[in-house]
mmCIF file of C-alpha atoms in Angstrom:
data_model
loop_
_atom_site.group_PDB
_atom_site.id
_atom_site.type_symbol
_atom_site.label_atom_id
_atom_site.label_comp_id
_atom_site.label_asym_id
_atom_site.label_seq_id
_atom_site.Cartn_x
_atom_site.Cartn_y
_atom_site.Cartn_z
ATOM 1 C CA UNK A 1 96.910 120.773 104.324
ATOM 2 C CA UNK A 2 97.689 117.576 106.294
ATOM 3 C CA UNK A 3 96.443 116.028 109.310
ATOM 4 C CA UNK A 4 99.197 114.362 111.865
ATOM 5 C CA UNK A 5 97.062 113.230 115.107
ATOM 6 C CA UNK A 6 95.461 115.555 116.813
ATOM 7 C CA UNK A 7 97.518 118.924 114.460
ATOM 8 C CA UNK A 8 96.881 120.292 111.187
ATOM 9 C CA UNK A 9 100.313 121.031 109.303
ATOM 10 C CA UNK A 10 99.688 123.847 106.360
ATOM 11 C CA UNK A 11 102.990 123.141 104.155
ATOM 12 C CA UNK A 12 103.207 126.469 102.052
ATOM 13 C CA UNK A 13 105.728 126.967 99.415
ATOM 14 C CA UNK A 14 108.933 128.860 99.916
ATOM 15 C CA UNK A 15 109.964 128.523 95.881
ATOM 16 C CA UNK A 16 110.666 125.104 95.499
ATOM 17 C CA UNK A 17 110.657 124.077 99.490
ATOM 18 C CA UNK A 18 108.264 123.271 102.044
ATOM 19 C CA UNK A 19 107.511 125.860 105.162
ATOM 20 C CA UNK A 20 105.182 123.905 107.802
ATOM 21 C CA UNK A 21 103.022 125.709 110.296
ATOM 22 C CA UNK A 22 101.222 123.843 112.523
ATOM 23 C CA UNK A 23 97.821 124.662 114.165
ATOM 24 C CA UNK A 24 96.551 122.236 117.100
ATOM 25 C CA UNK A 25 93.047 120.432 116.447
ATOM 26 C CA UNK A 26 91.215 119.976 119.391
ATOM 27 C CA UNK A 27 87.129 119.484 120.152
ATOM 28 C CA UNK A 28 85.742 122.610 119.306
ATOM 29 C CA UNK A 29 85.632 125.315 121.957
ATOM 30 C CA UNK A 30 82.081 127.236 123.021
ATOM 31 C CA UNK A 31 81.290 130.107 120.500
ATOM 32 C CA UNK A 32 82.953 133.195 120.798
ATOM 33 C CA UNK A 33 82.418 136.910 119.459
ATOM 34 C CA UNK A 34 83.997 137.216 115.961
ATOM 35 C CA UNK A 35 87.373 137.888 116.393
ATOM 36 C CA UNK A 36 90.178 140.025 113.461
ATOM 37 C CA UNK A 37 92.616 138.494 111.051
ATOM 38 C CA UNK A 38 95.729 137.365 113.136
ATOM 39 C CA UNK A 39 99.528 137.154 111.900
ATOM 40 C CA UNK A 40 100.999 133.891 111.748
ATOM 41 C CA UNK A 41 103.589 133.093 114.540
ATOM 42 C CA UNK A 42 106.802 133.582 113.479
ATOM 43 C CA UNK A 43 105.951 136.110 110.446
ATOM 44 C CA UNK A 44 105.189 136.087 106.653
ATOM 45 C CA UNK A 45 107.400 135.915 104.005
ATOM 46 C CA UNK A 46 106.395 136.115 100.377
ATOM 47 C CA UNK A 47 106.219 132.449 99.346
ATOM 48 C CA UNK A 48 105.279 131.170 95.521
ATOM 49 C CA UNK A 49 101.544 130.965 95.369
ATOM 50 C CA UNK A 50 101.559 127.798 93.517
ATOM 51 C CA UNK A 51 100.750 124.925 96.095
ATOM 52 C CA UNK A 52 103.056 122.350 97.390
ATOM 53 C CA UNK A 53 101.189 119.071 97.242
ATOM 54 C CA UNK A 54 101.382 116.327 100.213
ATOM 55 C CA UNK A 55 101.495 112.189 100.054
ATOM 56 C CA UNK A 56 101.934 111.074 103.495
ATOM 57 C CA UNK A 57 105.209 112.332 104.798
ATOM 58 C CA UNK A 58 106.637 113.343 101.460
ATOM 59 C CA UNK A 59 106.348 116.678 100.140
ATOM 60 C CA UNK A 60 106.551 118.047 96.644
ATOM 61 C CA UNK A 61 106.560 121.969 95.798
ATOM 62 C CA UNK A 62 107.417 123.223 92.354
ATOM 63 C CA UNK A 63 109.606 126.639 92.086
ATOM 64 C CA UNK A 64 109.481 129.222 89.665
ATOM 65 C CA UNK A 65 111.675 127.138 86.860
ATOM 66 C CA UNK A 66 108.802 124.072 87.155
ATOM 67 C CA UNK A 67 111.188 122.050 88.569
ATOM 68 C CA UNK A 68 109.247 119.728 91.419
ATOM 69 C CA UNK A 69 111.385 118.966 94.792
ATOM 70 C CA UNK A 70 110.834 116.243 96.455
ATOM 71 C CA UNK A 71 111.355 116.924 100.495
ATOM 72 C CA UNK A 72 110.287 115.598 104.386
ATOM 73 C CA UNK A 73 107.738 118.167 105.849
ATOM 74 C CA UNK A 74 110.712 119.934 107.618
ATOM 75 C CA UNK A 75 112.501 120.624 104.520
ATOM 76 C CA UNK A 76 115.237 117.788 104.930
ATOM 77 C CA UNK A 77 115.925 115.485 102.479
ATOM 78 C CA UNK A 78 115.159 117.990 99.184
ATOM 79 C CA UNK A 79 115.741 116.465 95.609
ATOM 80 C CA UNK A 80 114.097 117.616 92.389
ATOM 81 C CA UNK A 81 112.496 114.676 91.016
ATOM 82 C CA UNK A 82 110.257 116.180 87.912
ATOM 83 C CA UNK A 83 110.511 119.200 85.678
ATOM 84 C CA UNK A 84 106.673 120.707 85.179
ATOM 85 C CA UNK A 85 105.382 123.681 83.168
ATOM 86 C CA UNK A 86 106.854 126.639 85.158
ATOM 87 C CA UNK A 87 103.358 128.112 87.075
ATOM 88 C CA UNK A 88 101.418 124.934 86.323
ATOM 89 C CA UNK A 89 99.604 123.415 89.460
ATOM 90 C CA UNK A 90 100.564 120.119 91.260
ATOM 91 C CA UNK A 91 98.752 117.128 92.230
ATOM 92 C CA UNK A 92 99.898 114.657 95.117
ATOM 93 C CA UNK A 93 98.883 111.876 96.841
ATOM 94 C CA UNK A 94 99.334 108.032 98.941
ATOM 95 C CA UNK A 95 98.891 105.313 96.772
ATOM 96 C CA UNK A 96 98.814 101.938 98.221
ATOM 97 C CA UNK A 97 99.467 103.224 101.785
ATOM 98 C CA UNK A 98 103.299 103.544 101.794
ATOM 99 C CA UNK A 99 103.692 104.921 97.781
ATOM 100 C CA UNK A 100 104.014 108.653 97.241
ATOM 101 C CA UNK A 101 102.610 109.671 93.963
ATOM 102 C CA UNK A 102 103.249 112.586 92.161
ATOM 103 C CA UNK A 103 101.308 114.251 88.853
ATOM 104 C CA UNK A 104 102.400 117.655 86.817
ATOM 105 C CA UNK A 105 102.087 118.735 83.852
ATOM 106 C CA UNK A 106 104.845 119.212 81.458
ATOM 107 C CA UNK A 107 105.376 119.838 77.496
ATOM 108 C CA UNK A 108 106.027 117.774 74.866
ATOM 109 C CA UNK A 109 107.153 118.268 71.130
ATOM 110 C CA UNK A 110 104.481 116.602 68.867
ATOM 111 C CA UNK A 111 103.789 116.325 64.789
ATOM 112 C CA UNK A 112 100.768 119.251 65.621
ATOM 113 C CA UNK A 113 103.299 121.441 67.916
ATOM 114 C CA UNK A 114 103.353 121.424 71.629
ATOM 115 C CA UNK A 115 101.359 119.914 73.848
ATOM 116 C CA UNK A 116 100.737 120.206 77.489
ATOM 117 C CA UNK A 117 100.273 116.424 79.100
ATOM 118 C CA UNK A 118 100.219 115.508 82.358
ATOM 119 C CA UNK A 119 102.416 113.014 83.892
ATOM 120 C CA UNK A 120 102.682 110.621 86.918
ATOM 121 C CA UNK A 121 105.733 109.949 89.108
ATOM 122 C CA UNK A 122 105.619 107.057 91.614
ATOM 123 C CA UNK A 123 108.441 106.460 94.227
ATOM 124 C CA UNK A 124 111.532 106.880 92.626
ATOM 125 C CA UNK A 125 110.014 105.076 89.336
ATOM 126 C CA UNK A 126 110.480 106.688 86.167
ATOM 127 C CA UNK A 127 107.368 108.867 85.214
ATOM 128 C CA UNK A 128 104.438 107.839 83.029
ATOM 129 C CA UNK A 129 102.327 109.815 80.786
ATOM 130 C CA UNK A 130 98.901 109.870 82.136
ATOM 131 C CA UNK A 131 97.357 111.693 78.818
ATOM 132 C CA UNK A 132 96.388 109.515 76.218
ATOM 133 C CA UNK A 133 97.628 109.727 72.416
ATOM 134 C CA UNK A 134 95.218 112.769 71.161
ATOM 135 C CA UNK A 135 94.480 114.392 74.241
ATOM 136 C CA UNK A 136 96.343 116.505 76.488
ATOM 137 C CA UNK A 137 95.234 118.229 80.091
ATOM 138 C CA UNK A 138 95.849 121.981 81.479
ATOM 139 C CA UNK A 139 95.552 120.593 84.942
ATOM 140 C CA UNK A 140 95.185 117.757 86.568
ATOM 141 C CA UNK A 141 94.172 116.780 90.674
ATOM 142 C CA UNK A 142 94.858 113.408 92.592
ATOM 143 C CA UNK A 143 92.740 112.168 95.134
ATOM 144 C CA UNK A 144 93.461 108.933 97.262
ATOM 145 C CA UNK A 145 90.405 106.179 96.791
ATOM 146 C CA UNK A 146 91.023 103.193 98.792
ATOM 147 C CA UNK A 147 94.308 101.622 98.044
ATOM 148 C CA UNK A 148 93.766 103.291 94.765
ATOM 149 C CA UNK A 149 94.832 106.894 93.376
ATOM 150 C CA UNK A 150 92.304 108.732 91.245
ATOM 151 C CA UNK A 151 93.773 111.291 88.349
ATOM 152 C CA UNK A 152 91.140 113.936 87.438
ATOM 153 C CA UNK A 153 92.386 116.043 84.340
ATOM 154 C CA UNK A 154 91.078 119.104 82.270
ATOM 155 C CA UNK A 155 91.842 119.319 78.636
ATOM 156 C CA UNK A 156 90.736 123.230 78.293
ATOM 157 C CA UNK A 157 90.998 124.232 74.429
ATOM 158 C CA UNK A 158 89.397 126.773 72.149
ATOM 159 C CA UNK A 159 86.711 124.518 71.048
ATOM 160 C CA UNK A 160 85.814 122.075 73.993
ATOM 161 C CA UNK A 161 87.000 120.914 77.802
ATOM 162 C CA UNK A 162 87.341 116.929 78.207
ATOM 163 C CA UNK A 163 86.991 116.095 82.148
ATOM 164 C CA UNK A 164 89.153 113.129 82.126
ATOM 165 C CA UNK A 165 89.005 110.380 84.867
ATOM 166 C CA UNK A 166 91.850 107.869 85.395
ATOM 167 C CA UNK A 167 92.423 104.940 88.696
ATOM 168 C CA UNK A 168 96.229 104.150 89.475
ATOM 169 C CA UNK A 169 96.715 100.877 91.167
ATOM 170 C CA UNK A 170 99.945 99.611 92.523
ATOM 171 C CA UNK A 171 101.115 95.993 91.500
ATOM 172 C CA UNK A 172 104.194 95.600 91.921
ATOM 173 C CA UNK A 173 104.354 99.411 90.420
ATOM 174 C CA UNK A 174 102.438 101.764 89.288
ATOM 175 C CA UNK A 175 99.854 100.531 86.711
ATOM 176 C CA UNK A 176 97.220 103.045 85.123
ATOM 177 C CA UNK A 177 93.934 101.830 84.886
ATOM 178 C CA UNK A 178 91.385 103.513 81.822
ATOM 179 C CA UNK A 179 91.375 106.962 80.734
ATOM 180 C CA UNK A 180 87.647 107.928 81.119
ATOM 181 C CA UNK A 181 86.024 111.048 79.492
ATOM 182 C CA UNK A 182 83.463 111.645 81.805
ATOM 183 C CA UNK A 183 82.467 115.041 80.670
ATOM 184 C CA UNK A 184 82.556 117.337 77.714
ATOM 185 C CA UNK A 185 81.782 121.151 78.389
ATOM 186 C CA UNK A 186 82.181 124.123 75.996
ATOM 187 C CA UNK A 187 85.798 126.589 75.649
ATOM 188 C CA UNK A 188 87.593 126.777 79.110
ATOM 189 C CA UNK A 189 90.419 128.520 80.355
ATOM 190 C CA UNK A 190 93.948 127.045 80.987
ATOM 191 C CA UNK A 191 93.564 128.252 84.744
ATOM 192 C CA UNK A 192 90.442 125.798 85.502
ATOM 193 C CA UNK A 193 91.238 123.250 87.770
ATOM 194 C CA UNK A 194 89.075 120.310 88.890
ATOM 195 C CA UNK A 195 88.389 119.159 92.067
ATOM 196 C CA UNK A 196 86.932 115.044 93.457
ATOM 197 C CA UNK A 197 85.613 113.883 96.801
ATOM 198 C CA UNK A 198 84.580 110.409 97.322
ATOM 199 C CA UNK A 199 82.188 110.320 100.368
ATOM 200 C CA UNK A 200 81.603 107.100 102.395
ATOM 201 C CA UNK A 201 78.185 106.803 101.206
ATOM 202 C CA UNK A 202 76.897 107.715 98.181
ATOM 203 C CA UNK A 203 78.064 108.697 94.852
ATOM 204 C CA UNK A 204 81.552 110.399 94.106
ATOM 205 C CA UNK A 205 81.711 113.826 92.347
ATOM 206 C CA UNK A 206 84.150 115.478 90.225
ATOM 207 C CA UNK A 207 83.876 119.147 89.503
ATOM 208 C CA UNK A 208 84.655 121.817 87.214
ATOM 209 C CA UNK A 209 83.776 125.612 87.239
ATOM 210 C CA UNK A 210 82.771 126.342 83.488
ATOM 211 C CA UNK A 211 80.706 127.927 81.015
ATOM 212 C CA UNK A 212 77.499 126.061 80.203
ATOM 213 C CA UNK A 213 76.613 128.268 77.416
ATOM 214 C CA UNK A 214 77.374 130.847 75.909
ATOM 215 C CA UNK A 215 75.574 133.026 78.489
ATOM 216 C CA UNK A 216 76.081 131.203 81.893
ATOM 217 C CA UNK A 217 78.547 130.232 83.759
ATOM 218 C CA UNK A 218 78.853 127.499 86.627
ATOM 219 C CA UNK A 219 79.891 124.480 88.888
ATOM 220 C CA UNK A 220 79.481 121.365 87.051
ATOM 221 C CA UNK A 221 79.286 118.551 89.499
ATOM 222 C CA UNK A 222 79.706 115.372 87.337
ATOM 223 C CA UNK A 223 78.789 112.286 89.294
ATOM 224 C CA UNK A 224 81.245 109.168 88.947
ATOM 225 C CA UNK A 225 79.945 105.286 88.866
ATOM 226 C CA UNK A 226 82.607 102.718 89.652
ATOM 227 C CA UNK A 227 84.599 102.414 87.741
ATOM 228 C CA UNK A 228 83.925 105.917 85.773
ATOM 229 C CA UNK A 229 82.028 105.615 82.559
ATOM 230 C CA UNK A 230 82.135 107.874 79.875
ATOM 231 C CA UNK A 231 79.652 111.111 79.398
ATOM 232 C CA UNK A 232 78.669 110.383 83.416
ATOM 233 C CA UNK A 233 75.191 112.476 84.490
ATOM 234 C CA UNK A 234 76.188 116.274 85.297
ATOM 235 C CA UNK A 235 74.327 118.405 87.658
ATOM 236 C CA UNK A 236 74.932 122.004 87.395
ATOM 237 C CA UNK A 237 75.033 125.243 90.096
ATOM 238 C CA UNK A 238 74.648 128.280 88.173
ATOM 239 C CA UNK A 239 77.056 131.765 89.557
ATOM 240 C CA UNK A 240 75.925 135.235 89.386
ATOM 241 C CA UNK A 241 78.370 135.410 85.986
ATOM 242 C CA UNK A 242 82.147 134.299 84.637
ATOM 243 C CA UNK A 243 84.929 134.335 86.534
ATOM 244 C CA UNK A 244 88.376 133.341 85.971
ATOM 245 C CA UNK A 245 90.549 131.269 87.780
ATOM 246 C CA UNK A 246 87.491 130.191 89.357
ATOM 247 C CA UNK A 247 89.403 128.028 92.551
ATOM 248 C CA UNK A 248 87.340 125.061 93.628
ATOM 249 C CA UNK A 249 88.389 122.525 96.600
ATOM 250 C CA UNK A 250 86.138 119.334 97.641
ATOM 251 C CA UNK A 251 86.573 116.653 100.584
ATOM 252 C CA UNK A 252 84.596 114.321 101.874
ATOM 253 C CA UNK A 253 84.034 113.228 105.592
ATOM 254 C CA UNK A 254 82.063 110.234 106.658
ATOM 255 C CA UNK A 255 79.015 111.049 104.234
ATOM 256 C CA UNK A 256 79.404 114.701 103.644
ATOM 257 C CA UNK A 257 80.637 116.300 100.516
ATOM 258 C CA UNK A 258 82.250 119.473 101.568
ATOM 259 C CA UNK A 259 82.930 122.165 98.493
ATOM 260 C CA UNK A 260 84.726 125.118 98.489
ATOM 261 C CA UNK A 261 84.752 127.435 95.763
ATOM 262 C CA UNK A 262 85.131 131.259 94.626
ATOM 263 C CA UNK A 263 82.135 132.865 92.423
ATOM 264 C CA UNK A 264 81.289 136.692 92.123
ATOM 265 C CA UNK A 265 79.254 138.431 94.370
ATOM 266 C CA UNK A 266 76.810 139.824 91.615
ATOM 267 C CA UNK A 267 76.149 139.769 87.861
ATOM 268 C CA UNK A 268 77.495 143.048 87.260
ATOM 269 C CA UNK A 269 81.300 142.756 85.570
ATOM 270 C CA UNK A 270 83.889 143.525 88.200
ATOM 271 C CA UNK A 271 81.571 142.509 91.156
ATOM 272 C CA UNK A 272 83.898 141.465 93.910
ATOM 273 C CA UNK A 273 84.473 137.691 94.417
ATOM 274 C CA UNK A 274 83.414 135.421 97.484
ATOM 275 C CA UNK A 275 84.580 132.374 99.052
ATOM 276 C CA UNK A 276 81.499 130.438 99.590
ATOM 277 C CA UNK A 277 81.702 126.835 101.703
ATOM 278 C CA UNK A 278 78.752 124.665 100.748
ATOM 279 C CA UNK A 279 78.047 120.813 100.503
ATOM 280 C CA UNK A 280 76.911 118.316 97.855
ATOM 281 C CA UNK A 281 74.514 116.045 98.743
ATOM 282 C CA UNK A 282 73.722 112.851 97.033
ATOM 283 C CA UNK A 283 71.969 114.837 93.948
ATOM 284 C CA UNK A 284 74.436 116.641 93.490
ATOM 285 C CA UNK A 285 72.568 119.829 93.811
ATOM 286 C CA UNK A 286 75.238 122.450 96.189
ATOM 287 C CA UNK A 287 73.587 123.554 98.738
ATOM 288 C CA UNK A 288 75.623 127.060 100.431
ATOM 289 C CA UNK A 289 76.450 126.936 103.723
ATOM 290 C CA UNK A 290 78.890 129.891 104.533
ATOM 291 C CA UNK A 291 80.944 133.246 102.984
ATOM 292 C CA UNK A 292 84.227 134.130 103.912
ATOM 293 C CA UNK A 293 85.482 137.228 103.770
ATOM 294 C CA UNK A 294 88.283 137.919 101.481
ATOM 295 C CA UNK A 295 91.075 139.994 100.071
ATOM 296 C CA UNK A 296 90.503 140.850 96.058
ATOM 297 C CA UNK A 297 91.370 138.254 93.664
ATOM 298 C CA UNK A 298 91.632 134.162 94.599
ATOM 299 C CA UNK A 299 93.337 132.307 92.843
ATOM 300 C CA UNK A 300 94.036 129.370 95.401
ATOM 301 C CA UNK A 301 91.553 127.596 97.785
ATOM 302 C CA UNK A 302 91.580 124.293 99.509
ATOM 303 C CA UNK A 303 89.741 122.531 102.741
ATOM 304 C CA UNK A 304 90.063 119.662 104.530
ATOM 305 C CA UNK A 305 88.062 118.499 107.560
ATOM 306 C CA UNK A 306 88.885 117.117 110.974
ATOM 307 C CA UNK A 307 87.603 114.416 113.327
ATOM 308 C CA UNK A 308 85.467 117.344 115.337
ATOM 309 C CA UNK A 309 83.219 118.286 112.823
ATOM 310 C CA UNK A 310 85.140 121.600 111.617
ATOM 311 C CA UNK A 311 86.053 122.166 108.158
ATOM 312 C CA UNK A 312 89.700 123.766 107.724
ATOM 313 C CA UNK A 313 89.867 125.935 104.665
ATOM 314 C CA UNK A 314 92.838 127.823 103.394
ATOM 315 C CA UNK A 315 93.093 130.468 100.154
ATOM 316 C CA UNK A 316 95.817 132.624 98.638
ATOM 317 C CA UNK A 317 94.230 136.211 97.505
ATOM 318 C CA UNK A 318 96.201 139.737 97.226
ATOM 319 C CA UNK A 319 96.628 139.612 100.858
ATOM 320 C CA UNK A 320 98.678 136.430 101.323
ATOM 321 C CA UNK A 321 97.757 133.233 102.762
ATOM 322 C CA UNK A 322 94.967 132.968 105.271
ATOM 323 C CA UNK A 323 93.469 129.771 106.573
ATOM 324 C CA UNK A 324 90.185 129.750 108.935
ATOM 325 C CA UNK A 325 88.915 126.493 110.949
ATOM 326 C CA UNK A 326 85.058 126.738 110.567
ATOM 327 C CA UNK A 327 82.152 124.912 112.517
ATOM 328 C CA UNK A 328 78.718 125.059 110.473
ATOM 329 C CA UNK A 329 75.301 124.820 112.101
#
């Protein structure tokens, strides 16, 4: 999701190429009754449910081979400018204002086999490996901060998960500032994917859903100093039990920290899972705010909020795409 003035654009991802739908954003209107789920104007198709990412007017959606096109949010101008892991996630962002800056993941022959790294693509500049010598990542976010771009990866392996943190500058070009471990959890899963929000006030957060133990599963909220420093303080928000993907979304507005993220409904194995909006306040500690009903399975969620105090979040589940503008008390 994008804001342009006073509309939200939702760029969804027709295998490889952007389909915009636009929703007006206006001052809130006086509360209504609850209404049903309503159809999209102008249908549903069956689009690729992994997310196109957005920097500015440029928009980049992988297809089904991995390979990453590069198009204007009406579809018009298409290139492929990156080859990722086919079904790995995106990350995309403005860097410097005017830069569009892309990150995937792709594989790479090494002396211990393959590895899965991510990668950064600025402009038309020939990509640069964002994972360091030793480590790789499974996923990876970007977040604009300032004139800066923030890289948040996760190395998930049998053993451990590394939370990496990395600032991109642009000099002249792209120029990668220090790979930061700032957390170190227990065995993850390939699917986890981070999410960052850097408030106006206060401190920044990145987050992971992962085990703590080997009994207890959560949201780790690990809070970042500027710049990042390594093993940064991590304060946890316990779910009901595992889950896996376990979707997570953060933005910030002004000084609010606003999280999205899917947990089970219960302890019990196969309880049903639940969209739950919540924010972070300055210790970190989530504090729930509202459910949304859902369709079986997530495995995509992401929010944004607007200039009115309403908090736009969308999610892929077994029923397609739905996206739901809310206004919390």
């Amino acid at each position: 999701m994008a804001m342009r003035g006073e509309e939200l654009d939702v760029v969804l991802n027709d295998d490889g190429k952007p389909r915009t739908v636009s929703f007006p954003v206006g001052p809130l209107p006086a509360p209504t009754a609850l209404v049903g789920r309503e159809a999209a104007d102008g249908g549903a198709l069956a689009g690729y449910p992994v997310g196109c990412g957005i920097a500015g007017e440029q928009v980049f959606c992988p297809d089904r081979t991995g390979a990453v096109h590069r198009a204007h949010r009406d579809g018009s101008g298409d290139r492929v400018v990156a080859s990722s892991r086919s079904g790995s996630r995106i990350g995309a962002a403005t860097l410097d204002g005017s830069h569009s800056a892309l990150s995937y993941l792709a594989s790479r022959q090494t002396t211990e086999g393959w590895v899965s790294e991510a990668w950064l693509a600025v402009d038309d500049e020939a990509p640069v490996r964002l994972s360091e010598d030793g480590s790789g990542a499974t996923s990876i976010v970007l977040a604009p901060h300032g004139p800066s771009v923030v890289a948040v990866t996760v190395d998930a392996r049998t053993a451990l998960t590394t939370l990496h943190v990395r600032p991109v500058v642009f000099e002249s070009r792209a120029k990668l500032g220090e790979d930061v471990v700032v957390f170190v959890g227990g065995p993850g899963e390939r699917h986890t994917t981070p999410a960052i929000a850097f408030p106006a006030t206060g401190p920044a957060w990145a987050m992971v859903p992962i085990a703590r133990d080997i009994a207890t599963f959560g949201l780790a909220a690990v809070r970042l100093d500027e710049p990042a420093r390594v093993d940064e303080p991590v304060v946890w928000s316990m779910y009901p039990n595992g889950v896996d993907p376990s979707p997570v979304a953060a933005a910030a507005h002004a000084s609010t920290t606003w999280v999205a993220r899917v947990r089970p409904s219960a302890a019990e194995p196969g309880s049903p899972r639940e969209l739950e909006l919540g924010t972070l306040p300055a210790d970190g500690s989530f504090v729930p705010r509202h459910v949304l009903p859902t369709t079986g399975k997530i495995t995509d969620v992401s929010l944004l909020p607007d200039a009115h105090g309403a908090v736009w979040v969308a999610w892929i589940d077994a029923g397609g795409s739905w996206l739901e503008r809310l206004a919390c008390k």
